[in-house]
mmCIF file of C-alpha atoms in Angstrom:
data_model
loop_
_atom_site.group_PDB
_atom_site.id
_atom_site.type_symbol
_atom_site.label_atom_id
_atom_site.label_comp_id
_atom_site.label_asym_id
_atom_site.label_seq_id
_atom_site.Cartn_x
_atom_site.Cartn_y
_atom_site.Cartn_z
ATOM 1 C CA UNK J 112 -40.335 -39.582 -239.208
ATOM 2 C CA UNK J 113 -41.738 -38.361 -236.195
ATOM 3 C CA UNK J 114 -41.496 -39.130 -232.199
ATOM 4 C CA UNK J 115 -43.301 -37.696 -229.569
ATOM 5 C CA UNK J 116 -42.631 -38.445 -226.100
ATOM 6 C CA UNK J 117 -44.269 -37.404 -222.666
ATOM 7 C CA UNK J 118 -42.450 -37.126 -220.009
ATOM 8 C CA UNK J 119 -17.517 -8.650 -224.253
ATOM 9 C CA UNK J 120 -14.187 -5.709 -225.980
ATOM 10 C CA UNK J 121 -12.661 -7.991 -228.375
ATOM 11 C CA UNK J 122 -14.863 -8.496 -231.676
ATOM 12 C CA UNK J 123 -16.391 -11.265 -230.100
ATOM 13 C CA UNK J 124 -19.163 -13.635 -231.930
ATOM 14 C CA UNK J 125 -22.135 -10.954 -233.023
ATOM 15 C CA UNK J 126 -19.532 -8.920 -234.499
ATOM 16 C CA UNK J 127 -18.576 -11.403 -237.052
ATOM 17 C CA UNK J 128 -22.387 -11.898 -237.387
ATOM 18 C CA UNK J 129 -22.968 -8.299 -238.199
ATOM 19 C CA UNK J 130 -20.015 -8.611 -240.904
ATOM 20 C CA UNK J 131 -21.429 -11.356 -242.281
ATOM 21 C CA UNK J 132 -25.418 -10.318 -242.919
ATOM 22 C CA UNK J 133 -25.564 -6.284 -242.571
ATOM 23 C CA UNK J 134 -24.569 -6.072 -246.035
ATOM 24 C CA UNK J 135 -27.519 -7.941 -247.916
ATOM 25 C CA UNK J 136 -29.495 -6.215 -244.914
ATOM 26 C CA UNK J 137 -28.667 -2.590 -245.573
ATOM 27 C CA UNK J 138 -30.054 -2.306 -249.008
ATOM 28 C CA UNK J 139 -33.464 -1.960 -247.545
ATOM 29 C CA UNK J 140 -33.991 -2.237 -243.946
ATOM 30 C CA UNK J 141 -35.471 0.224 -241.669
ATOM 31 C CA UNK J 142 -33.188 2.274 -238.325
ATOM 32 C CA UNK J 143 -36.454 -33.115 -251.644
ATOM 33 C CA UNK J 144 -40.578 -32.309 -251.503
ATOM 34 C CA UNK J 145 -40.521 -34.194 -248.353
ATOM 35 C CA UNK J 146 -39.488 -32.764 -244.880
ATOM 36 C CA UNK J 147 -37.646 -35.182 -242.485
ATOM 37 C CA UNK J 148 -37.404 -34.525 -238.976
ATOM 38 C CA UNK J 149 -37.462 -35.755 -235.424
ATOM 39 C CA UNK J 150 -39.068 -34.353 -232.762
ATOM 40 C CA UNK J 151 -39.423 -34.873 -228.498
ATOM 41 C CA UNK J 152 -41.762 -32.734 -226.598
ATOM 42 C CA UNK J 153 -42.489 -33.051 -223.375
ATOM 43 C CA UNK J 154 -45.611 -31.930 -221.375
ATOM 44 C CA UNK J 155 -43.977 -30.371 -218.060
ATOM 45 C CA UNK J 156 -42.480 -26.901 -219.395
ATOM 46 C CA UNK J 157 -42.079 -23.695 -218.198
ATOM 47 C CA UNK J 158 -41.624 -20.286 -220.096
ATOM 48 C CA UNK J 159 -39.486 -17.111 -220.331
ATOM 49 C CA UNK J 160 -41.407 -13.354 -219.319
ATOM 50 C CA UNK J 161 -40.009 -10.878 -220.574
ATOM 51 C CA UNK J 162 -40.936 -11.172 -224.185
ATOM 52 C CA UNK J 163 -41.459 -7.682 -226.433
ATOM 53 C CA UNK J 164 -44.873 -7.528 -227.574
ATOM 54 C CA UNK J 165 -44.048 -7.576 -231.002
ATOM 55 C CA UNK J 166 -42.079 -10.740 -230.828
ATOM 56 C CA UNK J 167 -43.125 -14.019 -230.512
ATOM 57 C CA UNK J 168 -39.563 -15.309 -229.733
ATOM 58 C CA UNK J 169 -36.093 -14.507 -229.381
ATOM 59 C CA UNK J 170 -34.246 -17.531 -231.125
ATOM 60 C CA UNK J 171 -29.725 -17.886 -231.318
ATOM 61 C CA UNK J 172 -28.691 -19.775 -234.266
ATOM 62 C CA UNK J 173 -25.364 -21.549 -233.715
ATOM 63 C CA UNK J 174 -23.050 -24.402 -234.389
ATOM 64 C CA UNK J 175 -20.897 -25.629 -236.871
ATOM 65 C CA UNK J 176 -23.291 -25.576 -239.935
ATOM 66 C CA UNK J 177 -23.507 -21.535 -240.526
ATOM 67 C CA UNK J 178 -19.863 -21.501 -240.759
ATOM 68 C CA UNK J 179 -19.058 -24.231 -243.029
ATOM 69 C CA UNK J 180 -18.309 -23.663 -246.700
ATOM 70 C CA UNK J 181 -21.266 -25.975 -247.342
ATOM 71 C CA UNK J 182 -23.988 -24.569 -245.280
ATOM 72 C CA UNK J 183 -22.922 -21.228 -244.219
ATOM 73 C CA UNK J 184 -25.296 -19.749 -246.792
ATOM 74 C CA UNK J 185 -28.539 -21.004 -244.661
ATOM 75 C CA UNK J 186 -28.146 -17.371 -242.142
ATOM 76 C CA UNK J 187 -28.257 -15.378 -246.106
ATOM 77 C CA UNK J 188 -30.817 -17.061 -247.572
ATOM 78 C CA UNK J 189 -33.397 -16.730 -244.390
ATOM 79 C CA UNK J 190 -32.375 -13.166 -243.648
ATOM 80 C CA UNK J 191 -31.378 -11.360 -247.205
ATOM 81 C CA UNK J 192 -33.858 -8.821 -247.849
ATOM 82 C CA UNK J 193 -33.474 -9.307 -252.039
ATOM 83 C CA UNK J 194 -35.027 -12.407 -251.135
ATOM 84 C CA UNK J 195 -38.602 -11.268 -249.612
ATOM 85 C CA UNK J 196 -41.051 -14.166 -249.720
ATOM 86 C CA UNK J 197 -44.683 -14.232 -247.697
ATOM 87 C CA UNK J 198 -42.548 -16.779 -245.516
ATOM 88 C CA UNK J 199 -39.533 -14.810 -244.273
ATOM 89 C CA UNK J 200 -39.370 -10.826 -244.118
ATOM 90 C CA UNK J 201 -36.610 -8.943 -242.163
ATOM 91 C CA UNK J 202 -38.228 -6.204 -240.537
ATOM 92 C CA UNK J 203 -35.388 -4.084 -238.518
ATOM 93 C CA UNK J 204 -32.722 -4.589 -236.720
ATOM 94 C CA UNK J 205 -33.272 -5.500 -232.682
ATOM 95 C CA UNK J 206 -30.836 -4.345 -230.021
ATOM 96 C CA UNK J 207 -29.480 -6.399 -227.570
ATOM 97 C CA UNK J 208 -27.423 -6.471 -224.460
ATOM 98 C CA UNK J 209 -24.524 -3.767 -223.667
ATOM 99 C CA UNK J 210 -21.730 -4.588 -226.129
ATOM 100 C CA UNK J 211 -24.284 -5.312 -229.145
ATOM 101 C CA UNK J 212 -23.956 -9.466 -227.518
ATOM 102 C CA UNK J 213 -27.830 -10.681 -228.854
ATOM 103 C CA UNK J 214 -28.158 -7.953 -231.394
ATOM 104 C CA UNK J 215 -29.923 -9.759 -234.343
ATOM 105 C CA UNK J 216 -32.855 -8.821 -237.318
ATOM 106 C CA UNK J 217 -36.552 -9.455 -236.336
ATOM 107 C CA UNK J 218 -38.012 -11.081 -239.060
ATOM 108 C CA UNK J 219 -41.583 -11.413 -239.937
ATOM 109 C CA UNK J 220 -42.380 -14.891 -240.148
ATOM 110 C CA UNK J 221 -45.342 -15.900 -242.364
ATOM 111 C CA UNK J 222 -47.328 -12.785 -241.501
ATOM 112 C CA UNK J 223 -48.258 -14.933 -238.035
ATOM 113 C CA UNK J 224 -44.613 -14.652 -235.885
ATOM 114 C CA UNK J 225 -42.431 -11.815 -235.568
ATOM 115 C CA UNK J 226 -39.062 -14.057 -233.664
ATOM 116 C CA UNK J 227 -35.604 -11.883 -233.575
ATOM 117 C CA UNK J 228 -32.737 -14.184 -234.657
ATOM 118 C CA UNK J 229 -29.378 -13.683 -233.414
ATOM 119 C CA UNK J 230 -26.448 -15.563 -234.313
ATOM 120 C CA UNK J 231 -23.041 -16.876 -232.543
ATOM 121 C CA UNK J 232 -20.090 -17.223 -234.807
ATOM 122 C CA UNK J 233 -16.739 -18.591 -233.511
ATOM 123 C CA UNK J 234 -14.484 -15.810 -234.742
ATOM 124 C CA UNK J 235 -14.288 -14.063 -238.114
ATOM 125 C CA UNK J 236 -14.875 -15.599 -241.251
ATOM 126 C CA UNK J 237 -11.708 -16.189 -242.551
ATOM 127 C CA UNK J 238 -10.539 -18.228 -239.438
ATOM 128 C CA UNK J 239 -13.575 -20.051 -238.916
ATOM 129 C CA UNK J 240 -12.828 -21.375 -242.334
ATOM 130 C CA UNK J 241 -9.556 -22.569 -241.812
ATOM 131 C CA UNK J 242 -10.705 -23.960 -238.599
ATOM 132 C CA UNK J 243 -13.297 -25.645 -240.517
ATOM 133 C CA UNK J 244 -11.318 -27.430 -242.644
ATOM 134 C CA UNK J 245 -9.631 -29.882 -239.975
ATOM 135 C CA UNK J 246 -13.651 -30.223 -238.564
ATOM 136 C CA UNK J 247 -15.057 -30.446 -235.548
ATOM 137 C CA UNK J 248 -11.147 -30.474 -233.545
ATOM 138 C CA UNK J 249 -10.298 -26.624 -234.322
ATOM 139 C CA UNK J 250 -14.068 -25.615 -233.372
ATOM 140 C CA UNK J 251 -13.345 -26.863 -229.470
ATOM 141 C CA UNK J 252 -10.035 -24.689 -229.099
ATOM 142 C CA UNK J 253 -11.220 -21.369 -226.990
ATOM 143 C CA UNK J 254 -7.940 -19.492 -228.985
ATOM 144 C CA UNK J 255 -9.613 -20.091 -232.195
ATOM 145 C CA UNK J 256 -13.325 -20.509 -231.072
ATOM 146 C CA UNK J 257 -13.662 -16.810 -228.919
ATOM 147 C CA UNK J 258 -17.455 -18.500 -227.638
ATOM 148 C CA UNK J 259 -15.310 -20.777 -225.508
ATOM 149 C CA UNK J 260 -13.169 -20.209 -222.569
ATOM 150 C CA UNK J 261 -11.730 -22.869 -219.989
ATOM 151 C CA UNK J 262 -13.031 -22.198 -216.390
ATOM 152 C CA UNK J 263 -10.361 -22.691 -213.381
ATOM 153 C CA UNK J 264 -10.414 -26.182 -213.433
ATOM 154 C CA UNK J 265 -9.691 -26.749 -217.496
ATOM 155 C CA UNK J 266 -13.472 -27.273 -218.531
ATOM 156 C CA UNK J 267 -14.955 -25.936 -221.376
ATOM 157 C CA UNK J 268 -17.290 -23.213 -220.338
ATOM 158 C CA UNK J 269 -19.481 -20.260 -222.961
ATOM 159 C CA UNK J 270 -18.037 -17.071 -222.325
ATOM 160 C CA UNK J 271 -19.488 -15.047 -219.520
ATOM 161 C CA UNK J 272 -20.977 -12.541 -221.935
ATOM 162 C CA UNK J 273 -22.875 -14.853 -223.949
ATOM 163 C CA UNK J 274 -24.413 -16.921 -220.537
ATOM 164 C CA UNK J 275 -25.813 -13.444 -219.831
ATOM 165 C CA UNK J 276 -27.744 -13.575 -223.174
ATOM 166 C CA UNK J 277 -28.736 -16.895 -222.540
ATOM 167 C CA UNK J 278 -31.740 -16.315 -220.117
ATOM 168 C CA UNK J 279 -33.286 -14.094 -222.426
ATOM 169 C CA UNK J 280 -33.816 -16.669 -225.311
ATOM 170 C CA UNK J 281 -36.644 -18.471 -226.025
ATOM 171 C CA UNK J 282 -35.146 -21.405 -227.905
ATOM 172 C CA UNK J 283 -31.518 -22.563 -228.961
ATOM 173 C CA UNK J 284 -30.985 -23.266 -232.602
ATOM 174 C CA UNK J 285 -28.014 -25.774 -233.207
ATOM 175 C CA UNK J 286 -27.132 -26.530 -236.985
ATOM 176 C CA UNK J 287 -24.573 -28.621 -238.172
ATOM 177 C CA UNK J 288 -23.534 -29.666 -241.510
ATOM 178 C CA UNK J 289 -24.531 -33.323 -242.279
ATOM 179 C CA UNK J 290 -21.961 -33.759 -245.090
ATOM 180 C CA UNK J 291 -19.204 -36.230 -244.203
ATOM 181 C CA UNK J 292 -16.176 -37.968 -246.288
ATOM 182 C CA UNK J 293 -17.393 -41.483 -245.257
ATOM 183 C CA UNK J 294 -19.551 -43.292 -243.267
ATOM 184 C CA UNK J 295 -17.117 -44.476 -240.817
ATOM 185 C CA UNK J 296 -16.426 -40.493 -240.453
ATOM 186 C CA UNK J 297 -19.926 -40.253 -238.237
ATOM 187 C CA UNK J 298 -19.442 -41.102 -234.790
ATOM 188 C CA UNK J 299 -16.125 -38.898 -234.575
ATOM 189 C CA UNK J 300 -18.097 -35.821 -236.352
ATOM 190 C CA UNK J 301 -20.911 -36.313 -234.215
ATOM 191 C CA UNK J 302 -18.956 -36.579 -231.233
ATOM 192 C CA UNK J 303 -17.508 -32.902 -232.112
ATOM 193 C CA UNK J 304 -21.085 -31.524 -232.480
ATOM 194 C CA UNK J 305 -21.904 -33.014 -229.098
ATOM 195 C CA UNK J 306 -19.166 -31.996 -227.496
ATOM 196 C CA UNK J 307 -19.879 -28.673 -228.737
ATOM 197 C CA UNK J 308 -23.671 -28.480 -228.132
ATOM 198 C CA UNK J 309 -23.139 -29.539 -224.317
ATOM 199 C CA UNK J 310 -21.101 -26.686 -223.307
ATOM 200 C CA UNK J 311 -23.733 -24.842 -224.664
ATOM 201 C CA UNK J 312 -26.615 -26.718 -223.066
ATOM 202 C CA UNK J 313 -24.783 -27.142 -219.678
ATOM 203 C CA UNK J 314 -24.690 -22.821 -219.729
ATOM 204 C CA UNK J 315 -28.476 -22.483 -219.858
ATOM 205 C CA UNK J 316 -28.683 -25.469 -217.735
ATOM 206 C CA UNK J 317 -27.846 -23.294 -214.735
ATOM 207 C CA UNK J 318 -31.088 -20.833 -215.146
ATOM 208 C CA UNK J 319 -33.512 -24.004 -214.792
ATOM 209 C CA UNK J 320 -35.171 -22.924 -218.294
ATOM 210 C CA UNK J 321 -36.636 -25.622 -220.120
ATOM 211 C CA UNK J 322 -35.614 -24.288 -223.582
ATOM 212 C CA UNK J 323 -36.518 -25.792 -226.702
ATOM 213 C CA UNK J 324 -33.436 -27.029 -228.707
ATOM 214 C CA UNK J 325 -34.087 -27.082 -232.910
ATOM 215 C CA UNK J 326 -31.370 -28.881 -234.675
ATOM 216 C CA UNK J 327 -30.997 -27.562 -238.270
ATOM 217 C CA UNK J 328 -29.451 -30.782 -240.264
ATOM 218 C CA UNK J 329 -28.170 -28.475 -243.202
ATOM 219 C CA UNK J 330 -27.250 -30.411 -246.377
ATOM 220 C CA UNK J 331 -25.866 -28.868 -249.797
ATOM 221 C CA UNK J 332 -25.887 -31.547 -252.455
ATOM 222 C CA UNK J 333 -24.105 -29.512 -254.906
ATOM 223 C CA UNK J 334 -21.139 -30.092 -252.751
ATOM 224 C CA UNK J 335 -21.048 -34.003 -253.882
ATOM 225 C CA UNK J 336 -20.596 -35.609 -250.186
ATOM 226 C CA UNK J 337 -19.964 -39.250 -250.149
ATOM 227 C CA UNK J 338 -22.135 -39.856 -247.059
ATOM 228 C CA UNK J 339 -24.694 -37.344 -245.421
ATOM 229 C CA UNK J 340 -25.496 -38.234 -241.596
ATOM 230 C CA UNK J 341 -28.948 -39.191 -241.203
ATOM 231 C CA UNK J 342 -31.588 -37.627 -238.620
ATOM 232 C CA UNK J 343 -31.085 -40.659 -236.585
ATOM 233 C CA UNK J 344 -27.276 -40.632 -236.201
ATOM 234 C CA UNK J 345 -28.227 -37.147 -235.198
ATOM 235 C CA UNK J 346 -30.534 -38.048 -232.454
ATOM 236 C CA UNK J 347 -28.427 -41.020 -231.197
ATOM 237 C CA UNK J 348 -24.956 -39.099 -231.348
ATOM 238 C CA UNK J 349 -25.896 -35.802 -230.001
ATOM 239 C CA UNK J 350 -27.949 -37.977 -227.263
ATOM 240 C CA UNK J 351 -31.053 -35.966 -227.324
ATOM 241 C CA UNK J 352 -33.086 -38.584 -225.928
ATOM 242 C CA UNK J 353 -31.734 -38.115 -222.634
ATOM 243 C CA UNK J 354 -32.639 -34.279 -222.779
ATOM 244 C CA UNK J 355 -35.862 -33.252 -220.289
ATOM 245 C CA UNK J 356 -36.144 -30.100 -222.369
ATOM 246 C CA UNK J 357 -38.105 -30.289 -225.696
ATOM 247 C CA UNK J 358 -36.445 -31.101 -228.705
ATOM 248 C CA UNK J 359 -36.862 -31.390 -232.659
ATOM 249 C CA UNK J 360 -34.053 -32.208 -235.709
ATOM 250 C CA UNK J 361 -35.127 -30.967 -238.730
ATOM 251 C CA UNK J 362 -33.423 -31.827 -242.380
ATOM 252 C CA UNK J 363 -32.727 -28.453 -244.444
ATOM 253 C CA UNK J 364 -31.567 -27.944 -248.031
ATOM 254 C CA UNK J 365 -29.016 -24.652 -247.424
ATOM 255 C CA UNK J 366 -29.720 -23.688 -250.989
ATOM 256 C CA UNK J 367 -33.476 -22.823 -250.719
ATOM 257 C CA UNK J 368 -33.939 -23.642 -247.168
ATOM 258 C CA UNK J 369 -36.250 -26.220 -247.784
ATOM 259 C CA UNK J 370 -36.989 -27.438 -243.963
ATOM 260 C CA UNK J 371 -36.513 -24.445 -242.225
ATOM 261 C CA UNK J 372 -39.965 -23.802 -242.326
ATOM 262 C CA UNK J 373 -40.886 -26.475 -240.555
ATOM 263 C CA UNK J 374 -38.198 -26.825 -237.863
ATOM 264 C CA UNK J 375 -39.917 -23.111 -237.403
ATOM 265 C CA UNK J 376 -42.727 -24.015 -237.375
ATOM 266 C CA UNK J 377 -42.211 -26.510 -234.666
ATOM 267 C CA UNK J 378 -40.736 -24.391 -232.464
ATOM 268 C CA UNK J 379 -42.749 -21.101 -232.640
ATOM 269 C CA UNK J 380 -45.794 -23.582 -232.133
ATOM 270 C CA UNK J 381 -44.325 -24.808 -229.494
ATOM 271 C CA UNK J 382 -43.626 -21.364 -227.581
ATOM 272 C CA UNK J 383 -47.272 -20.058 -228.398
ATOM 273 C CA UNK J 384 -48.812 -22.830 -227.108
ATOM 274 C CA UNK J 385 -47.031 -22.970 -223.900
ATOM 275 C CA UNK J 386 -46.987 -19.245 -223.858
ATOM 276 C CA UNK J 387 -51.235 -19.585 -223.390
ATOM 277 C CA UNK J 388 -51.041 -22.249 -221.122
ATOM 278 C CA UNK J 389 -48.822 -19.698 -218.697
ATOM 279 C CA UNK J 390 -51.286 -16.847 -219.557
ATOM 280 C CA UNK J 391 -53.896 -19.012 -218.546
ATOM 281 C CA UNK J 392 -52.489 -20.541 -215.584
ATOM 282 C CA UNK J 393 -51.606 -16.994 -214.274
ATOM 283 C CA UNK J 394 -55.427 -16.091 -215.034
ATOM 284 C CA UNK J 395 -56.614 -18.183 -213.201
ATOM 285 C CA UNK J 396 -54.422 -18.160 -209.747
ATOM 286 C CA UNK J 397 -55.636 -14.448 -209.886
ATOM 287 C CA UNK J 398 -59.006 -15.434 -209.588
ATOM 288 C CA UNK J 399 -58.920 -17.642 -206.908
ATOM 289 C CA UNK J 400 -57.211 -14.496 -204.706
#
């Protein structure tokens, strides 16, 4: 399916990240057949400078699907080094802002993108599971999700040291976990993933980026769900048509990561190309000085 459209001191959320891949990362580090996915793109973008030479992107993976019991394994399975394919190599770690906030692994990419990955848990593992189990409700509480914190007024805000991450990113990686009890379950899980998303979205908002957003729709169907929300409940509850920025929902099988690849795909494309068009743009209003 595809659409196209013109037009901080506490252990805050990399240090349950670093707890959760360092040690499939330590051993060796250097100091369904068809695809499914949705996509909007369109053509007025601009792009992040800034970018280290040796990497095409700097990409945040977040959201509720790498920290539920069903998906969480999706961050593992791209980034464990036991694992070394011609599609994903980790390469080093990459250092990030005072206080180790957008510290991630650089990985190698199909020997044609090197993008750093850094991920935003909502507190260690062991809560984030119990939160998990009464769904999307727990993930909205700032006391048990430490990415959240409510601004003067009572709103829902990202905490102050992860908005100074976000202008250095060159997409926003969203995944959620598509498994459901029922189908009349949807609209309020949905609901909780949008809810979620926005704050996020709203935050990066402010630096008048137009950053991609890929949305990983993880599934597991070892774990026997009744109902799995589609791509299009995706699209329609998260309301990504109304987004300006560039978009793309991607299905992906946790267990092998069947999908990834191609939500990748979509959005280091999408970077490169843009990133040329800049290049070229700047080229060319030197010339005419």
């Amino acid at each position: 399916i595809k659409i196209e459209r013109n037009g901080k001191a506490e252990h805050g959320p990399f240090r349950a990240t670093l707890e959760d891949i360092l040690p499939p990362l330590l051993v060796s580090l250097p100091v369904h057949e068809q695809c499914n996915y949705l996509w909007n793109d369109p053509d007025r973008l601009t792009c992040q400078d800034g970018v280290d030479e040796q990497c095409s992107a700097r990409l945040v993976l977040f959201g509720p699907g790498i920290e539920s019991a069903n998906t969480k394994m999706l961050v593992r399975n791209i980034v464990n080094t036991k694992k070394r394919s011609s599609t994903f190599d980790t390469a080093e770690f990459i250092k990030g802002l005072p206080g180790g906030i957008g510290s991630g692994v650089r990985i190698n990419y199909k020997h044609m993108y090197n993008f750093d990955l850094m991920c935003l848990y909502s507190n260690s593992e062991s809560i984030r599971e119990s939160v998990y189990l009464h769904r999307s409700t727990g993930r909205l509480d700032p006391e048990l999700n430490r990415m959240l914190v409510k601004d003067s007024s009572g709103k829902l805000v990202i905490q102050p040291y992860i908005v100074k991450l976000l202008p250095t990113l060159h997409a926003l990686v969203f995944a959620v976990d598509t498994a459901v009890d029922s189908r009349e379950k949807v609209a309020e899980e949905v609901e909780g993933m949008r809810k979620e998303l926005e704050v996020m979205l709203e935050s990066q908002s402010k630096f008048h980026l137009s950053t991609p957003l890929l949305v990983l729709a993880c599934r597991n169907e070892s774990v026997g769900a009744n109902y799995f929300i589609t791509l299009q409940e995706i699209v329609e509850g998260l309301q990504l048509m109304k987004m300006k920025s560039p978009w793309g929902v991607f299905e992906v099988c946790c267990v092998n990561i069947r999908g990834a690849e191609k939500g990748l795909d979509w959005v280091l494309h999408h970077l490169a190309k843009r990133r040329r068009v800049l290049s070229f743009q700047r080229m060319h209003a030197k010339e005419k000085r």
